[in-house]
Short mmCIF file of C-alpha atoms in Angstrom, two decimals:
data_model
loop_
_atom_site.label_atom_id
_atom_site.label_comp_id
_atom_site.label_asym_id
_atom_site.label_seq_id
_atom_site.Cartn_x
_atom_site.Cartn_y
_atom_site.Cartn_z
CA MET A 1 -65.70 18.16 -134.79
CA LYS A 2 -64.80 14.51 -135.19
CA LYS A 3 -61.76 13.71 -137.22
CA GLU A 4 -62.68 12.00 -140.47
CA ARG A 5 -61.22 8.58 -140.97
CA LYS A 6 -61.90 6.03 -143.66
CA THR A 7 -62.91 2.77 -142.01
CA MET A 8 -64.71 0.85 -144.76
CA SER A 9 -62.91 -1.99 -146.46
CA TYR A 10 -63.35 -2.13 -150.20
CA ALA A 11 -62.22 -4.23 -153.13
CA ARG A 12 -59.38 -3.17 -155.36
CA PRO A 13 -58.87 -3.87 -159.07
CA ASN A 14 -57.20 -7.21 -159.69
CA SER A 15 -54.00 -6.12 -161.44
CA ALA A 16 -52.81 -9.74 -161.84
CA LYS A 17 -55.78 -10.55 -164.05
CA LYS A 18 -55.28 -7.42 -166.13
CA GLU A 19 -51.56 -8.16 -166.61
CA SER A 20 -52.37 -11.75 -167.57
CA ALA A 21 -54.89 -10.54 -170.13
CA GLY A 22 -52.28 -8.12 -171.51
CA CYS A 23 -49.77 -10.95 -171.94
CA LEU A 24 -52.34 -13.07 -173.80
CA PHE A 25 -53.16 -10.13 -176.08
CA GLY A 26 -49.44 -9.64 -176.80
CA LEU A 27 -48.98 -13.36 -177.57
CA LEU A 28 -51.93 -13.26 -179.97
CA THR A 29 -50.44 -10.22 -181.71
CA PHE A 30 -47.08 -12.00 -182.10
CA ILE A 31 -48.70 -15.10 -183.62
CA LEU A 32 -50.66 -13.01 -186.11
CA GLU A 33 -47.50 -11.09 -187.02
CA MET A 34 -45.80 -14.36 -187.88
CA LEU A 35 -48.80 -15.38 -189.96
CA GLY A 36 -48.58 -12.00 -191.67
CA LEU A 37 -45.21 -13.08 -193.10
CA ILE A 38 -46.79 -15.89 -195.14
CA PRO A 39 -48.55 -13.73 -197.80
CA GLY A 40 -45.36 -11.72 -198.15
CA ILE A 41 -43.30 -14.85 -198.85
CA TYR A 42 -45.74 -15.94 -201.59
CA ILE A 43 -45.58 -12.45 -203.15
CA VAL A 44 -41.76 -12.64 -203.20
CA LYS A 45 -41.92 -16.05 -204.93
CA PHE A 46 -44.42 -14.64 -207.46
CA VAL A 47 -42.12 -11.67 -208.25
CA ASP A 48 -39.09 -13.95 -208.64
CA ASP A 49 -40.89 -16.43 -210.94
CA THR A 50 -42.57 -13.75 -213.04
CA PHE A 51 -39.81 -11.20 -213.59
CA ASN A 52 -36.67 -13.32 -212.99
CA ASN A 53 -34.89 -10.14 -211.92
CA SER A 54 -32.58 -10.31 -208.87
CA ILE A 55 -32.96 -6.60 -208.00
CA LEU A 56 -36.78 -6.77 -208.00
CA THR A 57 -36.61 -9.97 -205.99
CA GLN A 58 -34.38 -8.35 -203.35
CA ILE A 59 -36.70 -5.35 -203.12
CA ALA A 60 -39.69 -7.69 -202.72
CA VAL A 61 -37.85 -9.65 -200.00
CA PHE A 62 -37.21 -6.43 -198.12
CA ILE A 63 -40.74 -4.96 -198.44
CA PHE A 64 -43.54 -7.52 -198.58
CA PRO A 65 -42.93 -9.83 -195.57
CA PHE A 66 -42.49 -6.86 -193.23
CA LEU A 67 -45.46 -5.06 -194.82
CA GLY A 68 -47.65 -7.98 -193.73
CA MET A 69 -46.36 -7.65 -190.16
CA VAL A 70 -46.96 -3.86 -190.14
CA ILE A 71 -50.55 -4.33 -191.34
CA VAL A 72 -51.20 -6.85 -188.54
CA VAL A 73 -49.72 -4.50 -185.90
CA LEU A 74 -51.88 -1.59 -187.09
CA LEU A 75 -55.02 -3.73 -187.12
CA MET A 76 -54.37 -5.04 -183.61
CA ALA A 77 -53.73 -1.52 -182.31
CA CYS A 78 -57.09 -0.39 -183.69
CA LEU A 79 -58.85 -3.43 -182.26
CA GLU A 80 -57.27 -3.27 -178.79
CA GLU A 81 -59.59 -0.57 -177.39
CA ARG A 82 -62.69 -2.38 -178.70
CA ILE A 83 -61.49 -5.72 -177.35
CA VAL A 84 -60.88 -4.21 -173.90
CA ALA A 85 -64.33 -2.61 -173.93
CA ALA A 86 -65.93 -5.89 -175.04
CA ARG A 87 -64.16 -7.80 -172.27
CA HIS A 88 -65.49 -5.42 -169.59
CA PRO A 89 -68.89 -4.10 -170.75
CA GLU A 90 -70.55 -4.14 -167.35
CA VAL A 91 -68.39 -6.55 -165.37
CA SER A 92 -66.30 -5.30 -162.48
CA PRO A 93 -62.57 -6.06 -162.72
CA MET A 94 -62.66 -6.99 -159.05
CA ASP A 95 -61.54 -10.43 -157.97
CA GLU A 96 -63.93 -12.01 -155.46
CA ALA A 97 -64.86 -8.48 -154.38
CA GLU A 98 -67.52 -9.57 -151.92
CA LYS A 99 -65.05 -10.99 -149.43
CA TYR A 100 -63.59 -7.47 -148.98
CA LEU A 101 -66.95 -5.90 -148.23
CA PRO A 102 -68.27 -5.21 -144.73
CA LYS A 103 -70.98 -7.58 -143.52
CA GLU A 104 -73.02 -5.05 -141.54
CA PRO A 105 -76.60 -4.37 -142.73
CA PHE A 106 -77.52 -1.40 -144.94
CA GLU A 107 -77.05 1.63 -142.70
CA ARG A 108 -78.81 4.96 -142.44
CA VAL A 109 -75.96 6.59 -144.40
CA PRO A 110 -73.85 3.71 -145.82
CA HIS A 111 -70.08 4.33 -145.85
CA PHE A 112 -70.34 8.12 -145.60
CA GLY A 113 -71.95 7.94 -142.18
CA LYS A 114 -68.64 6.63 -140.81
CA LEU A 115 -66.70 9.39 -142.58
CA PHE A 116 -68.94 12.25 -141.45
CA GLY A 117 -69.93 11.09 -137.98
CA ASP A 118 -73.47 11.05 -136.56
CA ASP A 119 -73.55 14.76 -135.70
CA GLN A 120 -72.53 15.80 -139.21
CA VAL A 121 -75.03 13.38 -140.77
CA ASP A 122 -77.86 14.89 -138.73
CA GLU A 123 -76.76 18.38 -139.75
CA LEU A 124 -76.40 17.48 -143.44
CA ILE A 125 -79.73 15.75 -143.99
CA GLY A 126 -81.78 16.82 -140.96
CA SER A 127 -83.16 19.97 -142.60
CA TYR A 128 -84.16 18.30 -145.86
CA SER A 129 -87.53 16.94 -146.85
CA PHE A 130 -87.58 14.15 -149.41
CA SER A 131 -90.09 13.40 -152.14
CA PRO A 132 -90.38 10.50 -154.61
CA TYR A 133 -88.27 10.59 -157.74
CA ILE A 134 -90.44 11.25 -160.82
CA ASP A 135 -89.22 9.41 -163.93
CA LYS A 136 -89.46 10.73 -167.49
CA LYS A 137 -92.84 9.04 -167.92
CA GLY A 138 -94.21 10.93 -164.91
CA ASN A 139 -94.31 7.92 -162.60
CA SER A 140 -93.37 8.23 -158.91
CA SER A 141 -90.67 5.89 -157.66
CA LYS A 142 -91.48 3.49 -154.83
CA PHE A 143 -87.83 3.07 -153.85
CA ILE A 144 -86.04 6.37 -154.57
CA ASN A 145 -86.69 9.73 -152.89
CA LEU A 146 -84.74 12.94 -153.57
CA SER A 147 -84.01 16.01 -151.47
CA GLU A 148 -85.26 19.40 -152.67
CA ASP A 149 -81.85 20.36 -154.06
CA LYS A 150 -81.37 16.91 -155.69
CA LYS A 151 -78.11 16.43 -153.75
CA TRP A 152 -79.24 13.49 -151.60
CA MET A 153 -80.94 10.26 -152.60
CA GLN A 154 -82.93 8.12 -150.20
CA LEU A 155 -82.69 4.55 -151.50
CA LEU A 156 -84.56 1.78 -149.71
CA GLY A 157 -84.61 3.95 -146.59
CA SER A 158 -80.89 4.86 -146.57
CA TYR A 159 -79.39 8.24 -147.51
CA LEU A 160 -76.63 8.72 -150.10
CA PRO A 161 -74.92 11.94 -151.36
CA LEU A 162 -75.29 11.89 -155.15
CA ASP A 163 -72.18 13.97 -155.90
CA LEU A 164 -70.05 11.34 -154.16
CA LEU A 165 -71.57 8.33 -155.95
CA CYS A 166 -70.03 7.53 -159.32
CA GLY A 167 -71.38 4.15 -160.40
CA TYR A 168 -73.63 1.14 -160.09
CA ASN A 169 -73.37 -2.49 -161.18
CA GLU A 170 -76.70 -4.29 -161.12
CA ASN A 171 -75.03 -7.69 -161.66
CA THR A 172 -72.99 -7.44 -158.47
CA ASN A 173 -75.47 -5.21 -156.59
CA PHE A 174 -72.72 -2.65 -155.87
CA LEU A 175 -72.70 1.15 -155.71
CA TYR A 176 -69.33 2.85 -156.32
CA THR A 177 -68.05 6.03 -154.65
CA ILE A 178 -65.47 8.57 -155.84
CA ASP A 179 -63.18 7.81 -152.88
CA GLY A 180 -62.73 4.24 -154.14
CA ALA A 181 -65.22 2.41 -151.92
CA ILE A 182 -67.84 -0.18 -152.84
CA ILE A 183 -71.23 -0.12 -151.12
CA GLN A 184 -73.01 -3.45 -151.01
CA LEU A 185 -76.74 -2.90 -151.53
CA PRO A 186 -79.16 -5.10 -149.56
CA LYS A 187 -80.54 -8.25 -151.20
CA ARG A 188 -83.90 -6.66 -151.91
CA ALA A 189 -82.10 -4.29 -154.33
CA LYS A 190 -81.61 -7.32 -156.61
CA LYS A 191 -85.33 -7.43 -157.34
CA THR A 192 -86.10 -6.52 -160.93
CA ASP A 193 -88.35 -3.56 -160.15
CA VAL A 194 -85.76 -2.03 -157.80
CA LYS A 195 -82.87 -2.58 -160.25
CA ASP A 196 -84.90 -1.07 -163.08
CA GLN A 197 -85.62 2.09 -161.10
CA ILE A 198 -82.01 2.55 -159.99
CA ARG A 199 -80.78 2.06 -163.56
CA GLU A 200 -83.43 4.40 -165.01
CA PHE A 201 -82.59 7.09 -162.44
CA LEU A 202 -78.84 6.93 -163.13
CA ASP A 203 -79.33 6.78 -166.91
CA ALA A 204 -81.39 9.96 -166.72
CA ARG A 205 -78.41 11.67 -165.05
CA GLY A 206 -76.02 10.79 -167.89
CA MET A 207 -73.16 8.29 -167.93
CA TYR A 208 -72.16 6.37 -164.84
CA TYR A 209 -69.50 3.75 -164.17
CA LYS A 210 -70.43 0.07 -164.40
CA PHE A 211 -67.28 -0.83 -162.47
CA LEU A 212 -64.92 1.13 -160.26
CA PRO A 213 -62.12 3.00 -162.10
CA SER A 214 -58.79 1.65 -160.88
CA SER A 215 -57.44 5.11 -160.02
CA SER A 216 -60.51 6.30 -158.05
CA GLU A 217 -58.98 6.39 -154.59
CA LYS A 218 -55.68 7.90 -155.73
CA VAL A 219 -57.39 10.70 -157.67
CA PHE A 220 -59.78 11.41 -154.79
CA ASN A 221 -56.96 11.64 -152.25
CA GLU A 222 -55.10 14.15 -154.43
CA ILE A 223 -58.15 16.33 -155.03
CA SER A 224 -59.43 16.25 -151.45
CA LYS A 225 -56.23 17.87 -150.13
CA LYS A 226 -57.39 21.30 -151.25
CA TYR A 227 -60.99 20.86 -150.09
CA GLY A 228 -60.33 19.98 -146.46
CA THR A 229 -63.03 18.33 -144.38
CA LEU A 230 -65.21 16.23 -146.69
CA SER A 231 -68.50 17.03 -144.94
CA ARG A 232 -67.82 20.77 -145.49
CA ALA A 233 -66.35 20.51 -149.00
CA ASP A 234 -67.86 21.71 -152.27
CA TRP A 235 -68.94 18.23 -153.39
CA SER A 236 -70.14 19.25 -156.83
CA ARG A 237 -66.87 20.96 -157.77
CA MET A 238 -64.87 18.12 -156.22
CA ARG A 239 -66.79 15.58 -158.30
CA TYR A 240 -66.19 17.55 -161.50
CA GLU A 241 -62.45 17.68 -160.87
CA TRP A 242 -62.47 13.96 -160.03
CA GLU A 243 -64.17 13.18 -163.36
CA LYS A 244 -61.68 15.30 -165.29
CA ASN A 245 -58.70 13.61 -163.65
CA ILE A 246 -60.11 10.10 -164.06
CA LEU A 247 -60.77 10.50 -167.79
CA SER A 248 -57.53 12.37 -168.54
CA ASN A 249 -55.68 9.06 -168.01
CA LYS A 250 -55.77 7.33 -171.42
CA LYS A 251 -55.24 3.92 -169.88
CA VAL A 252 -58.21 4.36 -167.53
CA PHE A 253 -60.30 5.80 -170.39
CA ARG A 254 -59.72 2.58 -172.37
CA GLU A 255 -60.26 0.45 -169.28
CA LEU A 256 -63.69 1.99 -168.84
CA GLY A 257 -64.59 1.16 -172.43
CA PHE A 258 -65.64 4.76 -173.20
CA GLN A 259 -65.86 5.98 -176.77
CA LYS A 260 -64.43 9.36 -177.68
CA TYR A 261 -66.76 12.26 -178.39
CA THR A 262 -66.74 13.25 -182.05
CA PRO A 263 -68.06 16.77 -182.79
CA HIS A 264 -71.19 16.64 -184.93
CA SER A 265 -74.36 18.54 -185.73
CA ALA A 266 -77.23 18.54 -183.28
CA ARG A 267 -79.28 16.74 -185.93
CA VAL A 268 -77.22 13.59 -185.29
CA LYS A 269 -78.66 11.73 -182.31
CA GLU A 270 -75.78 9.30 -181.74
CA ASN A 271 -72.71 10.03 -179.64
CA GLN A 272 -74.27 12.55 -177.23
CA TYR A 273 -71.38 12.27 -174.74
CA PHE A 274 -70.92 16.06 -174.69
CA PHE A 275 -74.16 16.28 -172.69
CA GLU A 276 -73.72 13.10 -170.64
CA ARG A 277 -70.22 13.03 -169.13
CA VAL A 278 -67.18 15.22 -168.51
CA LEU A 279 -65.03 15.46 -171.66
CA THR A 280 -61.25 15.24 -171.83
CA ALA A 281 -59.16 18.27 -172.83
CA ASN A 282 -58.51 16.67 -176.23
CA GLU A 283 -62.24 16.10 -176.87
CA LEU A 284 -63.01 19.71 -175.94
CA GLU A 285 -60.26 21.08 -178.17
CA ASN A 286 -61.49 19.04 -181.15
CA THR A 287 -65.01 20.36 -180.57
CA ALA A 288 -63.76 23.96 -180.25
CA LEU A 289 -61.81 23.56 -183.50
CA ALA A 290 -64.98 22.47 -185.32
CA VAL A 291 -66.87 25.47 -183.86
CA ARG A 292 -64.10 27.94 -184.72
CA ARG A 293 -64.11 26.65 -188.31
CA LYS A 294 -67.91 27.06 -188.30
CA GLU A 295 -68.39 23.39 -189.16
CA ILE A 296 -70.79 23.17 -186.19
CA PRO A 297 -72.69 26.14 -184.71
CA LEU A 298 -71.83 27.01 -181.13
CA SER A 299 -75.58 27.30 -180.48
CA ASP A 300 -75.82 23.48 -180.60
CA TYR A 301 -74.03 23.44 -177.23
CA LEU A 302 -75.83 26.39 -175.61
CA VAL A 303 -79.14 24.78 -174.61
CA PHE A 304 -78.94 24.25 -170.86
CA GLU A 305 -81.76 21.68 -170.81
CA LYS A 306 -79.85 19.34 -173.14
CA TYR A 307 -77.28 18.59 -170.45
CA LYS A 308 -78.10 15.50 -168.39
CA ASN A 309 -76.11 16.43 -165.27
CA GLU A 310 -74.41 19.36 -163.62
CA TYR A 311 -70.90 18.11 -164.46
CA SER A 312 -71.47 17.93 -168.21
CA VAL A 313 -72.71 21.55 -168.14
CA CYS A 314 -69.08 22.43 -167.46
CA ASN A 315 -68.25 21.08 -170.95
CA GLY A 316 -70.27 23.93 -172.41
CA ILE A 317 -68.44 26.52 -170.29
CA GLU A 318 -65.02 25.07 -171.16
CA LEU A 319 -65.96 25.08 -174.86
CA ILE A 320 -66.92 28.77 -174.73
CA LYS A 321 -63.46 29.56 -173.34
CA LEU A 322 -61.86 27.94 -176.40
CA VAL A 323 -63.86 29.56 -179.22
CA ASN A 324 -63.24 32.91 -180.92
CA ASP A 325 -64.01 36.11 -179.01
CA SER A 326 -66.69 37.06 -181.52
CA GLN A 327 -68.43 33.72 -180.93
CA LYS A 328 -68.36 34.04 -177.14
CA LYS A 329 -71.00 36.77 -177.28
CA GLU A 330 -73.51 34.13 -178.38
CA SER A 331 -73.13 32.40 -175.04
CA LEU A 332 -74.54 35.09 -172.73
CA ASP A 333 -77.96 33.49 -172.21
CA PHE A 334 -76.41 30.07 -171.55
CA LEU A 335 -73.93 31.50 -169.02
CA PHE A 336 -76.70 33.36 -167.16
CA ASP A 337 -78.61 30.06 -167.07
CA CYS A 338 -75.58 28.66 -165.26
CA LEU A 339 -76.10 31.20 -162.45
CA ARG A 340 -79.29 29.39 -161.39
CA ASP A 341 -77.64 27.52 -158.51
CA VAL A 342 -74.58 28.70 -156.60
CA ASP A 343 -74.03 25.19 -155.20
CA GLU A 344 -73.32 23.54 -158.57
CA ALA A 345 -69.96 22.90 -160.21
CA TYR A 346 -70.79 25.10 -163.18
CA PHE A 347 -71.67 28.24 -161.18
CA MET A 348 -68.23 29.71 -160.41
CA PRO A 349 -66.68 29.02 -163.87
CA ALA A 350 -69.71 30.66 -165.52
CA ALA A 351 -69.51 33.73 -163.28
CA GLU A 352 -65.76 34.09 -163.91
CA LEU A 353 -66.28 33.79 -167.66
CA LEU A 354 -69.07 36.40 -167.66
CA LYS A 355 -66.75 38.79 -165.84
CA ASP A 356 -64.34 38.61 -168.80
CA LEU A 357 -66.97 39.24 -171.51
CA PRO A 358 -67.84 42.78 -172.75
CA ALA A 359 -69.20 44.55 -169.68
CA ASP A 360 -71.94 46.50 -171.47
CA LEU A 361 -73.49 43.29 -172.83
CA VAL A 362 -73.24 41.54 -169.47
CA PHE A 363 -74.77 44.46 -167.54
CA LYS A 364 -77.71 44.56 -169.95
CA LYS A 365 -78.37 40.84 -169.43
CA MET A 366 -77.83 41.22 -165.69
CA GLU A 367 -80.56 43.86 -165.50
CA LYS A 368 -83.03 41.64 -167.40
CA ASN A 369 -82.24 38.52 -165.36
CA ALA A 370 -82.39 40.33 -162.02
CA ARG A 371 -85.90 41.54 -162.83
CA ARG A 372 -86.98 38.05 -163.94
CA ALA A 373 -85.52 36.37 -160.83
CA TYR A 374 -87.30 38.83 -158.54
CA GLU A 375 -90.64 38.60 -160.30
CA ASN A 376 -90.48 34.78 -160.27
CA ARG A 377 -89.37 34.78 -156.61
CA ASP A 378 -86.40 32.63 -157.68
CA ALA A 379 -84.09 32.99 -154.66
CA ASN A 380 -81.40 30.67 -156.09
CA ARG A 381 -81.09 32.56 -159.36
CA LEU A 382 -81.21 35.91 -157.56
CA ALA A 383 -78.30 34.77 -155.37
CA GLY A 384 -76.28 33.96 -158.49
CA ILE A 385 -76.94 37.36 -160.05
CA LEU A 386 -76.05 39.12 -156.80
CA TYR A 387 -72.76 37.25 -156.74
CA LEU A 388 -71.97 38.29 -160.33
CA SER A 389 -72.97 41.86 -159.47
CA LYS A 390 -70.48 41.91 -156.59
CA LEU A 391 -67.82 40.19 -158.72
CA MET A 392 -68.08 42.85 -161.43
CA GLY A 393 -68.59 45.78 -159.06
CA HIS A 394 -71.86 46.72 -160.71
CA GLU A 395 -75.29 46.94 -159.11
CA THR A 396 -78.28 46.73 -161.44
CA GLU A 397 -80.65 49.64 -161.53
CA TYR A 398 -83.56 47.34 -160.79
CA ILE A 399 -82.03 45.91 -157.57
CA ARG A 400 -80.91 49.38 -156.49
CA LYS A 401 -84.49 50.66 -156.78
CA LYS A 402 -85.90 47.65 -154.96
CA LYS A 403 -83.45 48.11 -152.10
CA GLU A 404 -84.54 51.74 -151.86
CA GLU A 405 -88.17 50.61 -151.71
CA ILE A 406 -87.28 48.24 -148.89
CA ARG A 407 -85.77 51.10 -146.92
CA LYS A 408 -89.03 52.96 -147.31
CA GLY A 409 -91.02 49.93 -146.25
CA LYS A 410 -92.91 49.59 -149.53
CA GLU A 411 -91.80 46.11 -150.54
CA GLU A 412 -92.09 43.48 -147.85
CA GLU A 413 -92.18 40.68 -150.44
CA LEU A 414 -88.71 41.46 -151.76
CA GLN A 415 -87.39 41.38 -148.22
CA LYS A 416 -88.82 37.88 -147.83
CA THR A 417 -87.14 36.85 -151.09
CA ILE A 418 -83.82 38.24 -149.96
CA GLU A 419 -84.16 36.57 -146.57
CA SER A 420 -84.69 33.24 -148.33
CA VAL A 421 -81.49 33.89 -150.24
CA TYR A 422 -79.75 34.52 -146.94
CA ASP A 423 -81.12 31.33 -145.42
CA THR A 424 -80.12 29.06 -148.26
CA ARG A 425 -76.96 30.75 -149.50
CA LYS A 426 -75.07 32.03 -146.48
CA TYR A 427 -72.02 33.21 -148.36
CA VAL A 428 -73.96 35.76 -150.42
CA ARG A 429 -75.38 37.56 -147.38
CA TYR A 430 -72.86 40.36 -147.50
CA MET A 431 -73.89 41.19 -151.07
CA MET A 432 -77.08 42.84 -149.91
CA GLU A 433 -75.42 44.78 -147.11
CA GLU A 434 -74.72 48.46 -147.42
#
């Protein structure tokens, strides 16, 4: 196998500009602090003229001028995050980024083709068939095709792994990757109809970055150490960990202009970040606190279809870990929904959490879901249930009977279902072995 090596040049955040902006913000704060002294001085003069008492005058001299400065400092601290967000709404903090970008035409697999090598690219996408992306209005895209498992996007004829893409800026015509690279889209991607479809597709998947987070490459390099060869790595889980690490840095969180998630009832339509992006540990703890106090029902977060992407589903699983034991029982249906695809970031955490819940309740749900997966010929979901069965050391009565029927040659259809599980999920093969 070819050794992976990063060969693409990419732009880096312009730290000089950011430092300059910070100095200007500090100077503005200082000037306003000085202006904050003026009302205090007038108040001191008023106290002295009105009461003609030296003690009151001294107290006023000590309190009011500095009170004006403190008020200014607090106001500026509150405004800083909004000012930063307003300065960078959708504009990349890259200085003349285009001169760092490669000049070669849009490739078959831009950027990642060099990392994987031609043989790996053929292996990764050669077995897939692609079909047009269908938007929420039911229209077929002319420019975007998706693989069956929704892991690869074909954009303007080139292939891109969705788990490894983190952002898009339509003004600069850039795509951003989690390893800190910038992909220059071809000129035809600047056309309004193409831009609209790319934006609509990414919006439907939740939040995405309008410029490259400054710590992208550093975070990726740290995470990738435990995943080994990128072409063989668990991309979905890697992406989830990347998101968590990126947003755990308060400075980067402010730089991105994100607003914090505030727990609220499902009736409120604003601030739906819980279902759109990975939350920070602090945001999850605040939400869990509201659920534990029964200010918000846990059920508001247990509707799988409300989540816009596979990474935000992990918010629901992390929340369940933080609520009371009595409340965790409500989450069984949601957690079994998370067993629908063993390739997604939410699968393993959901299986591990189910293992720790009351076994009798889990086994009952396992029996019901195994029957449903078989009857619907849902090989992906069946693979997830088989994994949980092996993890908990419990075989459902339904699967046991079906396996016995296979031995007697009475159920060829189940054998076909199980073979499809084998073909698509190699690491669950042993689960069906005697």
